[in-house]
CSV table of C-alpha atoms in Angstrom, one decimal:
chain,number,residue,atom,x,y,z
Z,1,MET,CA,30.0,205.3,38.2
Z,2,PRO,CA,33.0,203.1,39.1
Z,3,SER,CA,32.4,199.6,40.3
Z,4,GLU,CA,32.7,198.7,44.0
Z,5,SER,CA,35.7,196.6,43.2
Z,6,ALA,CA,37.4,199.5,41.5
Z,7,VAL,CA,36.8,201.7,44.5
Z,8,GLU,CA,38.1,199.0,46.9
Z,9,GLU,CA,41.3,198.6,44.8
Z,10,GLN,CA,42.2,202.3,45.2
Z,11,PRO,CA,44.7,203.0,48.0
Z,12,ASP,CA,43.7,204.9,51.0
Z,13,PRO,CA,45.2,208.4,50.5
Z,14,ARG,CA,45.8,208.7,54.2
Z,15,GLU,CA,48.2,205.7,53.9
Z,16,THR,CA,50.1,207.3,51.0
Z,17,PRO,CA,50.2,211.0,51.6
Z,18,ASP,CA,53.0,211.7,49.1
Z,19,ALA,CA,51.5,209.7,46.3
Z,20,PRO,CA,50.7,211.9,43.2
Z,21,ASP,CA,47.0,212.0,42.2
Z,22,ALA,CA,45.7,211.2,38.7
Z,23,ASP,CA,45.8,214.9,37.7
Z,24,GLU,CA,49.4,215.3,38.8
Z,25,LEU,CA,50.4,212.1,36.9
Z,26,LYS,CA,48.7,213.4,33.7
Z,27,ALA,CA,50.3,216.8,34.1
Z,28,ALA,CA,53.7,215.1,34.5
Z,29,ARG,CA,53.1,213.0,31.4
Z,30,ARG,CA,52.1,216.0,29.3
Z,31,ARG,CA,55.2,217.9,30.4
Z,32,ALA,CA,57.5,215.0,29.7
Z,33,ALA,CA,55.9,214.6,26.2
Z,34,ALA,CA,56.3,218.4,25.5
Z,35,VAL,CA,60.0,218.4,26.7
Z,36,GLY,CA,60.9,215.3,24.8
Z,37,ALA,CA,59.2,216.2,21.5
Z,38,ALA,CA,61.5,216.6,18.6
Z,39,ARG,CA,58.9,218.4,16.6
Z,40,THR,CA,56.2,220.8,17.8
Z,41,LEU,CA,54.4,223.9,16.4
Z,42,HIS,CA,55.2,225.8,19.6
Z,43,ARG,CA,57.7,225.1,22.3
Z,44,SER,CA,56.5,226.7,25.4
Z,45,VAL,CA,59.0,228.5,27.7
Z,46,LEU,CA,57.1,226.8,30.6
Z,47,ASN,CA,58.8,223.5,29.7
Z,48,ILE,CA,62.4,224.9,29.8
Z,49,PRO,CA,64.1,224.1,33.1
Z,50,LEU,CA,64.5,227.0,35.6
Z,51,THR,CA,68.3,227.3,35.6
Z,52,GLU,CA,68.3,227.2,31.8
Z,53,ARG,CA,65.9,230.1,31.6
Z,54,LEU,CA,67.9,232.1,34.1
Z,55,SER,CA,71.1,231.5,32.2
Z,56,ALA,CA,69.5,232.4,28.9
Z,57,LEU,CA,68.2,235.6,30.4
Z,58,ALA,CA,71.5,236.6,31.8
Z,59,ALA,CA,73.3,235.8,28.5
Z,60,ALA,CA,70.8,237.9,26.4
Z,61,ALA,CA,70.5,240.8,28.8
Z,62,PRO,CA,73.4,242.8,27.2
Z,63,ASP,CA,71.2,243.1,24.1
Z,64,VAL,CA,69.0,245.6,25.9
Z,65,VAL,CA,70.9,246.9,29.0
Z,66,GLY,CA,74.4,248.2,29.5
Z,67,PRO,CA,77.0,246.6,31.7
Z,68,GLU,CA,76.9,249.4,34.2
Z,69,ASP,CA,73.2,250.0,34.3
Z,70,PRO,CA,71.7,250.0,37.8
Z,71,THR,CA,68.9,247.7,38.8
Z,72,ASP,CA,65.5,249.3,39.3
Z,73,VAL,CA,64.0,250.5,42.6
Z,74,TYR,CA,60.2,251.0,42.7
Z,75,GLY,CA,59.9,251.4,39.0
Z,76,ASN,CA,62.9,253.4,37.8
Z,77,ALA,CA,65.9,252.5,35.7
Z,78,VAL,CA,65.2,249.5,33.4
Z,79,VAL,CA,61.5,249.5,34.2
Z,80,ALA,CA,61.2,253.2,33.2
Z,81,THR,CA,63.1,252.3,30.0
Z,82,LEU,CA,60.5,249.6,29.2
Z,83,GLU,CA,57.7,252.0,29.9
Z,84,GLY,CA,59.2,254.6,27.5
Z,85,GLU,CA,59.6,252.0,24.8
Z,86,VAL,CA,56.0,250.8,25.1
Z,87,ALA,CA,54.7,254.3,24.9
Z,88,ARG,CA,56.7,254.9,21.8
Z,89,LEU,CA,55.6,251.7,20.1
Z,90,LEU,CA,51.9,252.4,20.8
Z,91,GLY,CA,52.1,256.1,20.1
Z,92,LYS,CA,50.9,257.1,23.5
Z,93,GLU,CA,52.0,259.9,25.8
Z,94,ASP,CA,53.0,257.6,28.6
Z,95,ALA,CA,52.9,254.0,29.9
Z,96,ALA,CA,53.1,252.4,33.3
Z,97,PHE,CA,54.4,248.9,34.1
Z,98,PHE,CA,52.2,246.6,36.1
Z,99,PRO,CA,52.9,243.1,37.5
Z,100,THR,CA,49.7,241.7,36.0
Z,101,GLY,CA,47.2,242.6,33.3
Z,102,THR,CA,44.4,241.9,35.7
Z,103,MET,CA,45.6,244.8,37.9
Z,104,ALA,CA,46.4,247.0,34.9
Z,105,GLN,CA,42.9,246.8,33.5
Z,106,GLN,CA,41.1,247.2,36.8
Z,107,VAL,CA,43.1,250.4,37.4
Z,108,ALA,CA,42.5,251.7,33.9
Z,109,LEU,CA,38.8,251.1,34.0
Z,110,ARG,CA,38.5,252.4,37.6
Z,111,CYS,CA,40.3,255.6,36.5
Z,112,TRP,CA,38.0,256.0,33.5
Z,113,ALA,CA,34.9,255.4,35.7
Z,114,GLY,CA,35.9,258.3,37.9
Z,115,ARG,CA,36.4,260.6,34.9
Z,116,THR,CA,33.2,259.6,33.0
Z,117,GLY,CA,31.1,259.3,36.2
Z,118,ASN,CA,29.9,255.9,35.0
Z,119,ALA,CA,31.2,252.7,36.4
Z,120,THR,CA,29.6,250.5,33.8
Z,121,VAL,CA,31.9,248.7,31.3
Z,122,ALA,CA,30.6,247.3,28.1
Z,123,LEU,CA,32.6,244.2,27.0
Z,124,HIS,CA,32.2,240.8,25.5
Z,125,PRO,CA,31.0,237.9,27.8
Z,126,LYS,CA,34.0,235.9,26.6
Z,127,ALA,CA,36.5,238.7,27.4
Z,128,HIS,CA,39.3,237.8,29.8
Z,129,PRO,CA,37.9,239.7,32.8
Z,130,GLU,CA,34.6,237.9,32.6
Z,131,VAL,CA,36.0,234.4,32.1
Z,132,HIS,CA,39.4,234.3,33.9
Z,133,GLU,CA,39.5,236.8,36.7
Z,134,GLU,CA,37.1,235.6,39.4
Z,135,SER,CA,34.7,238.6,39.0
Z,136,ALA,CA,37.5,241.0,40.0
Z,137,PHE,CA,36.0,244.0,38.2
Z,138,SER,CA,32.9,244.0,40.5
Z,139,VAL,CA,34.3,242.4,43.7
Z,140,VAL,CA,37.5,244.5,43.9
Z,141,SER,CA,37.0,247.6,41.8
Z,142,GLY,CA,33.2,248.2,42.0
Z,143,LEU,CA,32.7,248.1,38.3
Z,144,ARG,CA,29.6,246.7,36.5
Z,145,THR,CA,29.8,244.9,33.2
Z,146,VAL,CA,27.2,244.7,30.4
Z,147,HIS,CA,27.4,242.8,27.1
Z,148,PRO,CA,26.4,244.5,23.8
Z,149,THR,CA,26.6,241.1,22.0
Z,150,ARG,CA,26.9,237.4,22.9
Z,151,GLU,CA,27.9,236.3,19.4
Z,152,PRO,CA,31.4,234.8,19.2
Z,153,ARG,CA,32.9,238.0,17.8
Z,154,LEU,CA,33.4,241.6,19.0
Z,155,PRO,CA,30.3,243.8,18.9
Z,156,THR,CA,29.3,245.7,15.8
Z,157,ALA,CA,28.8,249.5,15.6
Z,158,ASP,CA,25.0,249.1,15.6
Z,159,GLU,CA,25.2,246.8,18.7
Z,160,VAL,CA,27.3,249.4,20.5
Z,161,ARG,CA,25.2,252.4,19.3
Z,162,ASP,CA,21.8,250.8,20.0
Z,163,PHE,CA,22.7,249.1,23.3
Z,164,GLU,CA,19.8,249.9,25.8
Z,165,GLU,CA,22.0,250.9,28.8
Z,166,PRO,CA,24.5,253.7,29.2
Z,167,PHE,CA,28.1,252.8,29.9
Z,168,GLY,CA,31.2,254.8,30.5
Z,169,THR,CA,33.8,252.6,28.8
Z,170,LEU,CA,33.8,250.2,25.9
Z,171,MET,CA,36.4,247.5,26.4
Z,172,LEU,CA,37.5,245.6,23.3
Z,173,GLU,CA,39.8,242.5,23.6
Z,174,LEU,CA,42.0,242.4,20.5
Z,175,PRO,CA,42.1,239.5,19.6
Z,176,LEU,CA,39.1,238.0,21.4
Z,177,ARG,CA,40.9,234.9,22.6
Z,178,ASP,CA,38.1,232.6,23.9
Z,179,ALA,CA,36.1,233.1,20.7
Z,180,GLY,CA,39.1,231.8,18.6
Z,181,PHE,CA,41.6,234.7,18.6
Z,182,VAL,CA,39.2,236.6,16.3
Z,183,LEU,CA,39.5,240.2,15.1
Z,184,PRO,CA,37.2,242.5,13.2
Z,185,GLU,CA,38.2,244.1,10.0
Z,186,TRP,CA,39.9,247.5,10.3
Z,187,GLU,CA,36.9,249.4,9.0
Z,188,GLU,CA,34.6,247.6,11.4
Z,189,LEU,CA,36.9,248.5,14.3
Z,190,GLU,CA,36.9,252.1,13.3
Z,191,THR,CA,33.1,252.2,13.2
Z,192,VAL,CA,32.7,250.5,16.5
Z,193,VAL,CA,35.0,253.0,18.2
Z,194,ALA,CA,33.1,255.8,16.5
Z,195,ALA,CA,29.8,254.4,17.8
Z,196,ALA,CA,31.2,254.4,21.4
Z,197,ARG,CA,32.3,258.0,21.0
Z,198,GLU,CA,28.8,258.9,19.8
Z,199,ARG,CA,27.6,257.7,23.2
Z,200,ASP,CA,30.3,259.8,25.0
Z,201,ALA,CA,32.0,256.6,26.1
Z,202,VAL,CA,35.8,256.1,26.2
Z,203,VAL,CA,37.4,253.1,24.5
Z,204,HIS,CA,39.9,250.8,26.2
Z,205,PHE,CA,41.7,248.0,24.3
Z,206,ASP,CA,42.5,244.8,26.1
Z,207,GLY,CA,45.6,244.3,24.0
Z,208,ALA,CA,47.2,241.4,25.8
Z,209,ARG,CA,48.0,240.0,22.3
Z,210,LEU,CA,47.9,243.3,20.4
Z,211,TRP,CA,51.4,242.7,19.3
Z,212,GLU,CA,50.3,240.0,16.8
Z,213,CYS,CA,47.4,242.0,15.3
Z,214,THR,CA,49.3,244.1,12.8
Z,215,PRO,CA,49.3,241.6,9.9
Z,216,HIS,CA,45.5,241.2,10.0
Z,217,PHE,CA,44.8,245.0,10.2
Z,218,GLY,CA,47.6,246.0,7.9
Z,219,ARG,CA,48.4,248.8,10.3
Z,220,SER,CA,51.2,249.7,12.7
Z,221,LEU,CA,50.9,249.2,16.5
Z,222,ALA,CA,50.6,253.0,16.9
Z,223,GLU,CA,47.8,253.2,14.4
Z,224,ILE,CA,45.8,250.4,16.0
Z,225,ALA,CA,46.4,251.8,19.6
Z,226,GLY,CA,45.6,255.3,18.3
Z,227,LEU,CA,41.9,254.3,18.0
Z,228,ALA,CA,41.6,253.8,21.8
Z,229,ASP,CA,41.9,256.1,24.7
Z,230,SER,CA,44.0,253.6,26.6
Z,231,VAL,CA,45.6,250.2,25.9
Z,232,TYR,CA,46.8,247.3,28.0
Z,233,VAL,CA,49.5,245.0,26.6
Z,234,SER,CA,51.1,241.9,28.0
Z,235,PHE,CA,54.8,240.9,27.9
Z,236,TYR,CA,54.4,237.2,28.1
Z,237,LYS,CA,51.4,236.1,26.0
Z,238,SER,CA,53.0,237.0,22.6
Z,239,LEU,CA,56.5,238.1,23.5
Z,240,GLU,CA,57.5,235.2,25.8
Z,241,GLY,CA,58.6,237.4,28.6
Z,242,LEU,CA,58.6,236.2,32.2
Z,243,SER,CA,55.4,238.2,33.2
Z,244,GLY,CA,54.2,241.7,33.5
Z,245,ALA,CA,52.0,244.2,31.6
Z,246,ALA,CA,51.8,247.9,30.7
Z,247,LEU,CA,49.0,250.4,30.5
Z,248,ALA,CA,49.4,253.1,27.9
Z,249,GLY,CA,47.4,256.3,27.4
Z,250,PRO,CA,47.3,260.0,28.1
Z,251,ARG,CA,49.9,261.2,30.6
Z,252,THR,CA,47.4,262.3,33.2
Z,253,LEU,CA,45.6,258.9,33.1
Z,254,VAL,CA,48.9,257.0,33.5
Z,255,GLU,CA,50.0,259.3,36.4
Z,256,GLU,CA,46.7,258.5,38.2
Z,257,ALA,CA,47.1,254.8,37.3
Z,258,ARG,CA,50.5,254.8,39.0
Z,259,VAL,CA,48.9,256.0,42.2
Z,260,TRP,CA,46.3,253.2,42.0
Z,261,ARG,CA,49.0,250.7,41.2
Z,262,HIS,CA,50.6,251.4,44.6
Z,263,ARG,CA,47.2,251.1,46.3
Z,264,TYR,CA,46.5,247.8,44.6
Z,265,GLY,CA,49.9,246.4,45.8
Z,266,GLY,CA,51.6,246.6,42.4
Z,267,GLN,CA,54.5,248.9,43.4
Z,268,LEU,CA,57.2,246.2,43.7
Z,269,PHE,CA,60.6,246.9,45.0
Z,270,GLN,CA,62.5,245.4,42.1
Z,271,GLN,CA,61.3,243.9,38.8
Z,272,PHE,CA,64.5,244.0,36.6
Z,273,PRO,CA,64.3,240.3,35.4
Z,274,VAL,CA,60.8,240.8,34.2
Z,275,ALA,CA,61.6,244.2,32.6
Z,276,VAL,CA,64.7,242.8,30.8
Z,277,SER,CA,62.7,239.8,29.5
Z,278,ALA,CA,60.1,242.2,28.2
Z,279,LEU,CA,62.6,244.4,26.4
Z,280,LEU,CA,64.2,241.2,24.9
Z,281,GLY,CA,60.7,240.2,23.6
Z,282,LEU,CA,60.2,243.6,22.1
Z,283,LYS,CA,63.6,243.5,20.4
Z,284,HIS,CA,63.7,239.9,19.2
Z,285,THR,CA,60.2,238.3,19.2
Z,286,LEU,CA,58.0,241.2,18.2
Z,287,PRO,CA,59.6,241.6,14.7
Z,288,ARG,CA,59.0,237.9,14.0
Z,289,LEU,CA,55.3,237.8,14.8
Z,290,PRO,CA,54.2,238.6,11.2
Z,291,GLU,CA,56.2,235.6,10.0
Z,292,TYR,CA,54.5,233.4,12.6
Z,293,VAL,CA,51.1,234.7,11.5
Z,294,ASP,CA,51.8,234.0,7.9
Z,295,HIS,CA,52.9,230.4,8.7
Z,296,ALA,CA,49.9,229.8,11.0
Z,297,ARG,CA,47.8,230.2,7.9
Z,298,VAL,CA,49.8,227.6,6.1
Z,299,VAL,CA,49.4,225.2,9.1
Z,300,ALA,CA,45.7,225.9,9.3
Z,301,ASP,CA,45.1,225.0,5.6
Z,302,ALA,CA,47.2,221.9,6.0
Z,303,LEU,CA,45.2,220.8,9.1
Z,304,HIS,CA,41.9,221.2,7.3
Z,305,GLU,CA,43.2,219.2,4.3
Z,306,GLY,CA,44.7,216.6,6.6
Z,307,PHE,CA,41.4,216.0,8.5
Z,308,ALA,CA,39.5,215.8,5.2
Z,309,SER,CA,41.9,213.4,3.7
Z,310,ALA,CA,41.9,211.2,6.8
Z,311,GLY,CA,38.1,210.9,6.6
Z,312,VAL,CA,37.3,212.6,9.8
Z,313,PRO,CA,33.5,213.0,9.7
Z,314,TRP,CA,33.6,216.7,10.8
Z,315,SER,CA,36.3,219.2,11.7
Z,316,ARG,CA,36.7,222.9,12.0
Z,317,VAL,CA,39.7,225.2,11.9
Z,318,HIS,CA,38.6,228.5,13.4
Z,319,PRO,CA,39.1,231.1,12.0
Z,320,GLU,CA,39.5,229.3,8.7
Z,321,ARG,CA,42.1,231.9,7.9
Z,322,PRO,CA,43.7,232.7,11.2
Z,323,HIS,CA,43.7,236.3,12.2
Z,324,THR,CA,46.8,235.9,14.4
Z,325,HIS,CA,49.4,233.1,14.9
Z,326,GLN,CA,46.9,231.4,17.2
Z,327,PHE,CA,43.6,229.7,16.3
Z,328,GLN,CA,41.3,226.9,17.4
Z,329,VAL,CA,40.7,223.4,16.1
Z,330,TRP,CA,37.4,221.5,16.8
Z,331,LEU,CA,36.8,217.8,16.5
Z,332,PRO,CA,33.9,215.5,17.2
Z,333,TYR,CA,35.6,213.3,19.8
Z,334,ALA,CA,35.9,213.2,23.6
Z,335,PRO,CA,38.8,215.2,25.1
Z,336,ASP,CA,40.2,212.1,26.8
Z,337,VAL,CA,40.5,210.3,23.4
Z,338,LEU,CA,42.2,213.2,21.7
Z,339,ASN,CA,44.5,213.9,24.6
Z,340,GLU,CA,45.6,210.3,24.7
Z,341,ALA,CA,46.2,210.3,20.9
Z,342,CYS,CA,48.3,213.5,21.3
Z,343,LEU,CA,50.4,212.1,24.1
Z,344,GLY,CA,50.9,208.7,22.4
Z,345,GLN,CA,52.0,210.3,19.2
Z,346,ALA,CA,54.5,212.5,21.0
Z,347,GLU,CA,55.9,209.7,23.2
Z,348,GLU,CA,56.3,207.2,20.3
Z,349,THR,CA,57.1,209.4,17.3
Z,350,GLY,CA,58.6,212.6,18.9
Z,351,THR,CA,55.9,214.7,17.2
Z,352,LEU,CA,53.6,216.9,19.4
Z,353,LEU,CA,50.9,218.2,17.1
Z,354,PHE,CA,48.4,219.6,19.6
Z,355,GLY,CA,48.3,220.7,23.2
Z,356,ARG,CA,45.4,219.8,25.5
Z,357,TRP,CA,41.8,219.3,24.3
Z,358,PHE,CA,38.8,220.5,26.3
Z,359,PRO,CA,35.1,220.0,26.1
Z,360,ASP,CA,33.3,223.1,24.8
Z,361,GLY,CA,30.2,224.1,23.0
Z,362,PRO,CA,27.7,221.4,21.9
Z,363,PRO,CA,28.1,217.9,23.5
Z,364,GLY,CA,30.5,215.6,21.7
Z,365,LEU,CA,32.8,218.4,20.5
Z,366,SER,CA,36.3,219.2,21.8
Z,367,VAL,CA,38.5,222.2,21.1
Z,368,THR,CA,42.2,222.9,21.3
Z,369,GLU,CA,44.2,226.0,20.7
Z,370,VAL,CA,47.1,226.0,18.2
Z,371,THR,CA,50.0,228.4,18.4
Z,372,VAL,CA,52.6,228.7,15.7
Z,373,THR,CA,56.0,230.1,16.7
Z,374,GLU,CA,59.6,229.6,15.7
Z,375,GLU,CA,59.4,225.8,16.0
Z,376,GLY,CA,56.4,225.7,13.7
Z,377,LEU,CA,58.3,227.5,10.9
Z,378,LYS,CA,60.2,224.2,10.3
Z,379,TRP,CA,57.0,222.4,9.4
Z,380,THR,CA,55.9,222.2,5.7
Z,381,ALA,CA,52.3,221.7,4.8
Z,382,HIS,CA,53.2,218.1,3.9
Z,383,ASP,CA,54.6,217.6,7.4
Z,384,VAL,CA,51.4,218.9,9.0
Z,385,ARG,CA,49.2,216.6,6.8
Z,386,GLU,CA,51.4,213.6,7.7
Z,387,ALA,CA,51.2,214.3,11.4
Z,388,VAL,CA,47.4,214.7,11.1
Z,389,ALA,CA,47.1,211.3,9.4
Z,390,GLU,CA,49.1,209.7,12.3
Z,391,PHE,CA,47.0,211.5,14.9
Z,392,VAL,CA,43.7,210.4,13.3
Z,393,ARG,CA,45.0,206.8,13.1
Z,394,ARG,CA,45.6,206.8,16.9
Z,395,ILE,CA,42.1,208.3,17.5
Z,396,ARG,CA,40.6,205.3,15.7
Z,397,ALA,CA,42.9,202.6,17.2
């Protein structure tokens, strides 16, 4: 509880209506630190000024569209080109563009519910629709969810096969982001899909980050997507596009999904900037993702070594060998302490090692997500260990 004097010293917000609150000041400080950092493992496009992003998109557009190509109208032209490229990459008959993944997956699962006669979806309790979508499955689309496992991993074949309730669709998030960007082994994934088929359930992949899964599985995108009846992919979570998503699967399903897309309000008049940015991501970023995954493993090892050398009483890099170019780091300190150390290091040395830290799991532990992209390729293992040592020094200061 704050003291009475501390409360009295705070200005009356009614007298300073334009004054930024504490959260706004912290957000501004984080953004300034990210923009000003000379070294970082991942430079988010969110910190690039608007006009600079627009100029970059216009300059790069000729890589994927012709000078006389028309703009799209309700999903034709460049949007249709993007849909065709996604279908080709995923080895599916057709694909439909959606403005959001939330809409794409609701439509997909609603369509499958109609076809299977069962509106129950089996998925992980940490899957995106359960954590980040305000109960949209049930509130908007009339779907019901069940959880074959609560372990911080995708379900096993036995858990799917022996689950006590019937379900029409098994939804698998690849990778499972909130559990640490984790993936099963390829043979495990095959057996899980087979177990669902034994129950006459269809399989849908939440592949928002499917693009980065190929190194772990040692399979092409088409081989991975080929295990599922339908797949959703995002254009901004791995590919750094502006926004947007696609649903890929059998042509009859995708045709039905386009009808529901219109009903859900997703039939936008023009979407060419988003479609162009997605095509650029497929052309330029997608081929580099395996390199990012490889270097993320170098960074993860160096972080582990750095914390051990600095005498941190306990730390965890999860997964120990990252499955994708994203992973978690856990430390036994309060988020405020870790966030202040991060910002101070960035502001004073120009090195931004981590993003925001959050409380999660047991009391006293904090977690952050680490993403390694092009900027991170410049870091050697020695660079990471040095940055960790400076970060830990600030925690203890």
